[in-house]
PDB file of C-alpha atoms in Angstrom:
ATOM      1  CA  THR A 197     103.270 147.009  37.977  1.00 72.00           C
ATOM      2  CA  THR A 198     100.025 148.722  38.340  1.00 81.00           C
ATOM      3  CA  VAL A 199      98.296 146.141  36.176  1.00 83.00           C
ATOM      4  CA  VAL A 200      99.867 143.464  38.455  1.00 78.00           C
ATOM      5  CA  MET A 201      99.517 144.687  42.087  1.00 77.00           C
ATOM      6  CA  ARG A 202      95.682 145.362  40.671  1.00 81.00           C
ATOM      7  CA  GLN A 203      95.616 141.860  39.771  1.00 78.00           C
ATOM      8  CA  VAL A 204      96.912 140.426  43.067  1.00 78.00           C
ATOM      9  CA  GLN A 205      94.582 142.604  45.352  1.00 80.00           C
ATOM     10  CA  GLU A 206      91.865 141.280  42.906  1.00 80.00           C
ATOM     11  CA  ALA A 207      92.922 137.815  43.592  1.00 77.00           C
ATOM     12  CA  SER A 208      93.523 138.316  47.418  1.00 79.00           C
ATOM     13  CA  ARG A 209      89.675 139.578  47.364  1.00 76.00           C
ATOM     14  CA  GLU A 210      88.508 136.636  45.986  1.00 79.00           C
ATOM     15  CA  GLU A 211      90.589 134.381  48.429  1.00 75.00           C
ATOM     16  CA  ILE A 212      89.423 136.408  51.001  1.00 74.00           C
ATOM     17  CA  GLU A 213      85.264 135.938  50.128  1.00 75.00           C
ATOM     18  CA  ARG A 214      86.138 132.295  49.577  1.00 73.00           C
ATOM     19  CA  MET A 215      87.397 132.107  52.770  1.00 67.00           C
ATOM     20  CA  LYS A 216      84.636 133.618  54.405  1.00 66.00           C
ATOM     21  CA  GLU A 217      81.741 131.205  52.718  1.00 73.00           C
ATOM     22  CA  ASP A 218      84.125 128.187  53.659  1.00 66.00           C
ATOM     23  CA  ILE A 219      84.420 129.410  57.644  1.00 61.00           C
ATOM     24  CA  LYS A 220      80.150 130.193  57.322  1.00 64.00           C
ATOM     25  CA  GLU A 221      80.137 126.432  55.664  1.00 68.00           C
ATOM     26  CA  ARG A 222      81.910 125.035  58.165  1.00 59.00           C
ATOM     27  CA  ARG A 223      80.144 126.687  60.761  1.00 57.00           C
ATOM     28  CA  ARG A 224      76.489 125.703  59.875  1.00 62.00           C
ATOM     29  CA  ARG A 225      77.893 122.254  58.817  1.00 73.00           C
ATOM     30  CA  GLN A 226      78.628 122.230  62.399  1.00 84.00           C
ATOM     31  CA  PRO A 227      76.190 119.702  64.677  1.00 89.00           C
ATOM     32  CA  LEU A 228      73.915 121.348  66.825  1.00 92.00           C
ATOM     33  CA  ILE A 229      74.287 119.526  69.652  1.00 93.00           C
ATOM     34  CA  SER A 230      78.048 121.006  69.596  1.00 92.00           C
ATOM     35  CA  GLN A 231      76.591 124.602  69.299  1.00 90.00           C
ATOM     36  CA  LYS A 232      77.324 126.979  71.925  1.00 89.00           C
ATOM     37  CA  GLY A 233      73.985 127.506  73.780  1.00 92.00           C
ATOM     38  CA  PHE A 234      73.092 123.639  73.334  1.00 95.00           C
ATOM     39  CA  ASP A 235      74.049 122.713  76.804  1.00 95.00           C
ATOM     40  CA  GLN A 236      71.729 125.325  78.206  1.00 94.00           C
ATOM     41  CA  LEU A 237      68.449 124.220  77.140  1.00 96.00           C
ATOM     42  CA  PRO A 238      66.673 122.924  79.539  1.00 96.00           C
ATOM     43  CA  LYS A 239      65.754 119.332  79.438  1.00 96.00           C
ATOM     44  CA  PHE A 240      62.000 118.525  78.806  1.00 97.00           C
ATOM     45  CA  ASN A 241      60.748 115.403  80.310  1.00 94.00           C
ATOM     46  CA  GLY A 242      56.711 116.186  79.413  1.00 94.00           C
ATOM     47  CA  LYS A 243      55.451 117.822  82.451  1.00 94.00           C
ATOM     48  CA  PRO A 244      52.524 120.514  81.352  1.00 94.00           C
ATOM     49  CA  GLU A 245      54.250 123.067  83.217  1.00 94.00           C
ATOM     50  CA  ASN A 246      57.925 123.274  81.283  1.00 95.00           C
ATOM     51  CA  TYR A 247      56.714 122.851  78.002  1.00 95.00           C
ATOM     52  CA  ASP A 248      56.235 126.486  77.542  1.00 94.00           C
ATOM     53  CA  ASP A 249      59.323 127.475  78.683  1.00 96.00           C
ATOM     54  CA  TRP A 250      61.142 124.701  76.794  1.00 96.00           C
ATOM     55  CA  ARG A 251      59.559 125.336  73.471  1.00 95.00           C
ATOM     56  CA  PHE A 252      60.322 128.959  73.411  1.00 95.00           C
ATOM     57  CA  LYS A 253      64.011 128.137  74.606  1.00 96.00           C
ATOM     58  CA  ILE A 254      64.384 125.536  72.012  1.00 96.00           C
ATOM     59  CA  GLY A 255      62.793 127.366  69.354  1.00 95.00           C
ATOM     60  CA  VAL A 256      65.211 130.365  69.443  1.00 95.00           C
ATOM     61  CA  PHE A 257      67.790 127.732  69.558  1.00 96.00           C
ATOM     62  CA  PHE A 258      66.990 126.538  66.328  1.00 96.00           C
ATOM     63  CA  SER A 259      66.397 129.984  65.067  1.00 94.00           C
ATOM     64  CA  GLN A 260      70.159 130.598  64.881  1.00 91.00           C
ATOM     65  CA  THR A 261      70.141 128.239  62.392  1.00 88.00           C
ATOM     66  CA  GLU A 262      69.104 129.301  58.902  1.00 81.00           C
ATOM     67  CA  ASP A 263      65.902 128.152  57.988  1.00 89.00           C
ATOM     68  CA  LEU A 264      65.616 125.716  60.824  1.00 94.00           C
ATOM     69  CA  PHE A 265      62.766 127.166  62.944  1.00 93.00           C
ATOM     70  CA  LYS A 266      60.890 127.825  59.580  1.00 94.00           C
ATOM     71  CA  LEU A 267      61.119 123.850  58.951  1.00 95.00           C
ATOM     72  CA  VAL A 268      60.225 122.691  62.465  1.00 96.00           C
ATOM     73  CA  GLN A 269      56.978 125.468  62.606  1.00 95.00           C
ATOM     74  CA  TRP A 270      56.312 123.494  58.985  1.00 96.00           C
ATOM     75  CA  ALA A 271      56.568 120.057  60.474  1.00 95.00           C
ATOM     76  CA  GLU A 272      54.570 121.105  63.482  1.00 93.00           C
ATOM     77  CA  ASP A 273      51.478 122.182  61.027  1.00 94.00           C
ATOM     78  CA  GLN A 274      51.676 119.017  59.532  1.00 94.00           C
ATOM     79  CA  ALA A 275      48.513 116.545  60.083  1.00 92.00           C
ATOM     80  CA  ALA A 276      49.882 113.398  59.473  1.00 93.00           C
ATOM     81  CA  ASP A 277      53.814 112.063  60.185  1.00 91.00           C
ATOM     82  CA  ILE A 278      56.038 113.566  57.453  1.00 92.00           C
ATOM     83  CA  ASP A 279      56.676 110.996  54.542  1.00 90.00           C
ATOM     84  CA  GLU A 280      58.921 110.672  51.609  1.00 88.00           C
ATOM     85  CA  ALA A 281      56.528 112.657  49.376  1.00 91.00           C
ATOM     86  CA  ASP A 282      55.719 115.463  51.939  1.00 93.00           C
ATOM     87  CA  LEU A 283      59.696 116.077  51.969  1.00 91.00           C
ATOM     88  CA  GLU A 284      60.095 116.232  48.663  1.00 91.00           C
ATOM     89  CA  LEU A 285      57.469 119.043  48.377  1.00 93.00           C
ATOM     90  CA  TYR A 286      58.644 120.727  50.824  1.00 94.00           C
ATOM     91  CA  GLN A 287      62.582 120.852  49.080  1.00 91.00           C
ATOM     92  CA  GLY A 288      60.992 121.416  45.699  1.00 91.00           C
ATOM     93  CA  GLU A 289      59.485 124.914  47.361  1.00 91.00           C
ATOM     94  CA  ASN A 290      62.801 124.960  49.083  1.00 89.00           C
ATOM     95  CA  ARG A 291      65.551 124.268  47.148  1.00 86.00           C
ATOM     96  CA  ASN A 292      68.692 126.199  48.947  1.00 83.00           C
ATOM     97  CA  MET A 293      68.001 124.052  52.215  1.00 86.00           C
ATOM     98  CA  ASP A 294      69.980 121.038  53.126  1.00 86.00           C
ATOM     99  CA  LEU A 295      66.884 119.523  54.494  1.00 89.00           C
ATOM    100  CA  LYS A 296      68.525 116.080  54.978  1.00 87.00           C
ATOM    101  CA  TRP A 297      70.962 117.452  57.316  1.00 88.00           C
ATOM    102  CA  LEU A 298      68.640 119.580  59.320  1.00 91.00           C
ATOM    103  CA  ASN A 299      66.249 116.640  59.964  1.00 92.00           C
ATOM    104  CA  VAL A 300      69.212 114.693  61.372  1.00 91.00           C
ATOM    105  CA  GLN A 301      70.068 117.639  63.681  1.00 93.00           C
ATOM    106  CA  VAL A 302      66.504 118.010  64.776  1.00 95.00           C
ATOM    107  CA  PHE A 303      66.940 114.482  65.894  1.00 95.00           C
ATOM    108  CA  SER A 304      70.009 114.733  67.084  1.00 93.00           C
ATOM    109  CA  VAL A 305      68.898 117.811  69.626  1.00 96.00           C
ATOM    110  CA  LEU A 306      65.662 116.000  70.572  1.00 96.00           C
ATOM    111  CA  SER A 307      67.155 112.758  71.347  1.00 94.00           C
ATOM    112  CA  LEU A 308      70.120 114.553  74.006  1.00 96.00           C
ATOM    113  CA  ASN A 309      67.384 117.011  75.016  1.00 97.00           C
ATOM    114  CA  LEU A 310      63.710 114.647  76.092  1.00 97.00           C
ATOM    115  CA  GLN A 311      63.717 112.785  79.151  1.00 96.00           C
ATOM    116  CA  GLU A 312      61.054 110.004  79.538  1.00 96.00           C
ATOM    117  CA  PRO A 313      58.204 109.718  79.423  1.00 95.00           C
ATOM    118  CA  VAL A 314      58.554 111.641  76.757  1.00 95.00           C
ATOM    119  CA  LEU A 315      61.116 110.396  75.007  1.00 95.00           C
ATOM    120  CA  ALA A 316      59.232 107.552  74.270  1.00 94.00           C
ATOM    121  CA  LEU A 317      57.341 109.587  71.713  1.00 93.00           C
ATOM    122  CA  ILE A 318      60.319 109.375  69.283  1.00 94.00           C
ATOM    123  CA  LYS A 319      62.273 106.189  70.368  1.00 91.00           C
ATOM    124  CA  GLY A 320      60.741 104.292  67.271  1.00 86.00           C
ATOM    125  CA  LEU A 321      61.788 106.994  64.866  1.00 88.00           C
ATOM    126  CA  SER A 322      65.582 106.476  65.028  1.00 76.00           C
ATOM    127  CA  ASN A 323      65.902 104.240  62.117  1.00 69.00           C
ATOM    128  CA  SER A 324      63.091 106.044  60.074  1.00 67.00           C
ATOM    129  CA  PRO A 325      63.800 106.532  56.572  1.00 59.00           C
ATOM    130  CA  HIS A 326      61.345 109.652  56.152  1.00 56.00           C
ATOM    131  CA  GLY A 327      61.913 112.799  58.054  1.00 58.00           C
ATOM    132  CA  ASN A 328      62.660 111.146  61.932  1.00 91.00           C
ATOM    133  CA  GLY A 329      63.436 114.569  63.083  1.00 95.00           C
ATOM    134  CA  LEU A 330      60.417 116.333  61.710  1.00 96.00           C
ATOM    135  CA  ASN A 331      58.124 113.968  62.765  1.00 95.00           C
ATOM    136  CA  ALA A 332      60.113 113.603  65.920  1.00 96.00           C
ATOM    137  CA  TRP A 333      59.541 117.149  66.738  1.00 96.00           C
ATOM    138  CA  ARG A 334      55.698 117.177  65.415  1.00 95.00           C
ATOM    139  CA  ARG A 335      54.916 114.253  67.942  1.00 93.00           C
ATOM    140  CA  VAL A 336      56.139 116.077  71.043  1.00 95.00           C
ATOM    141  CA  THR A 337      54.417 119.071  70.073  1.00 93.00           C
ATOM    142  CA  ARG A 338      51.205 117.787  68.919  1.00 88.00           C
ATOM    143  CA  SER A 339      51.170 115.460  72.181  1.00 84.00           C
ATOM    144  CA  ARG A 340      50.218 118.788  73.990  1.00 70.00           C
ATOM    145  CA  HIS A 341      46.736 118.575  71.882  1.00 52.00           C
ATOM    146  CA  HIS A 342      46.093 115.019  72.422  1.00 47.00           C
ATOM    147  CA  ASN A 343      47.442 113.553  75.909  1.00 48.00           C
ATOM    148  CA  ARG A 344      46.266 116.200  78.630  1.00 44.00           C
ATOM    149  CA  GLY A 345      47.420 113.385  81.908  1.00 45.00           C
ATOM    150  CA  ASN A 346      50.344 114.116  83.660  1.00 42.00           C
ATOM    151  CA  GLN A 347      53.010 113.056  81.588  1.00 40.00           C
ATOM    152  CA  SER A 348      51.882 115.127  78.722  1.00 39.00           C
ATOM    153  CA  VAL A 349      52.458 118.640  77.439  1.00 40.00           C
ATOM    154  CA  CYS A 350      49.815 120.758  77.130  1.00 33.00           C
ATOM    155  CA  SER A 351      49.798 124.322  75.611  1.00 36.00           C
ATOM    156  CA  SER A 352      48.169 126.053  72.881  1.00 35.00           C
ATOM    157  CA  ARG A 353      50.255 128.981  72.871  1.00 38.00           C
ATOM    158  CA  LYS A 354      53.064 129.010  69.756  1.00 42.00           C
ATOM    159  CA  TYR A 355      56.530 130.709  69.971  1.00 39.00           C
ATOM    160  CA  THR A 356      57.998 132.650  66.659  1.00 44.00           C
ATOM    161  CA  PRO A 357      61.110 134.047  67.622  1.00 42.00           C
ATOM    162  CA  SER A 358      62.292 137.422  65.915  1.00 41.00           C
ATOM    163  CA  LEU A 359      66.316 137.370  65.275  1.00 38.00           C
TER     164      LEU A 359
END
């Protein structure tokens, strides 16, 4: 009976571990726009005086999802729009990352968080097969360097939230 009890205990431990992994996976797959804290993010309309706070808060929000902050930092640093080859190269270096899912999440967050006139920067990317979320992020964060008018984002500071 001792052997049987050990087998039952071991099976129970394995089942508990599987259940924990299932819960983690479901949480990870929960759309970012339905996660706690999304509705607390400030909307961004491109005004320079709002950029730093918006960038910091959305960066902290993204950092709550494994690998997402690292991914958007990479996108922000790209010199040109991200294409399929760029994504394949990045995926090769980050095999455990669900790049397509994360890309869609970034686009969803930005689509609901941005307001005109800065929303116009990403509207044309909605049907893009390559990196629409990452290119949207890249366009919004990089526009601060190129457009210095009243409707632009202007900041040279980068925030790296640490957990």
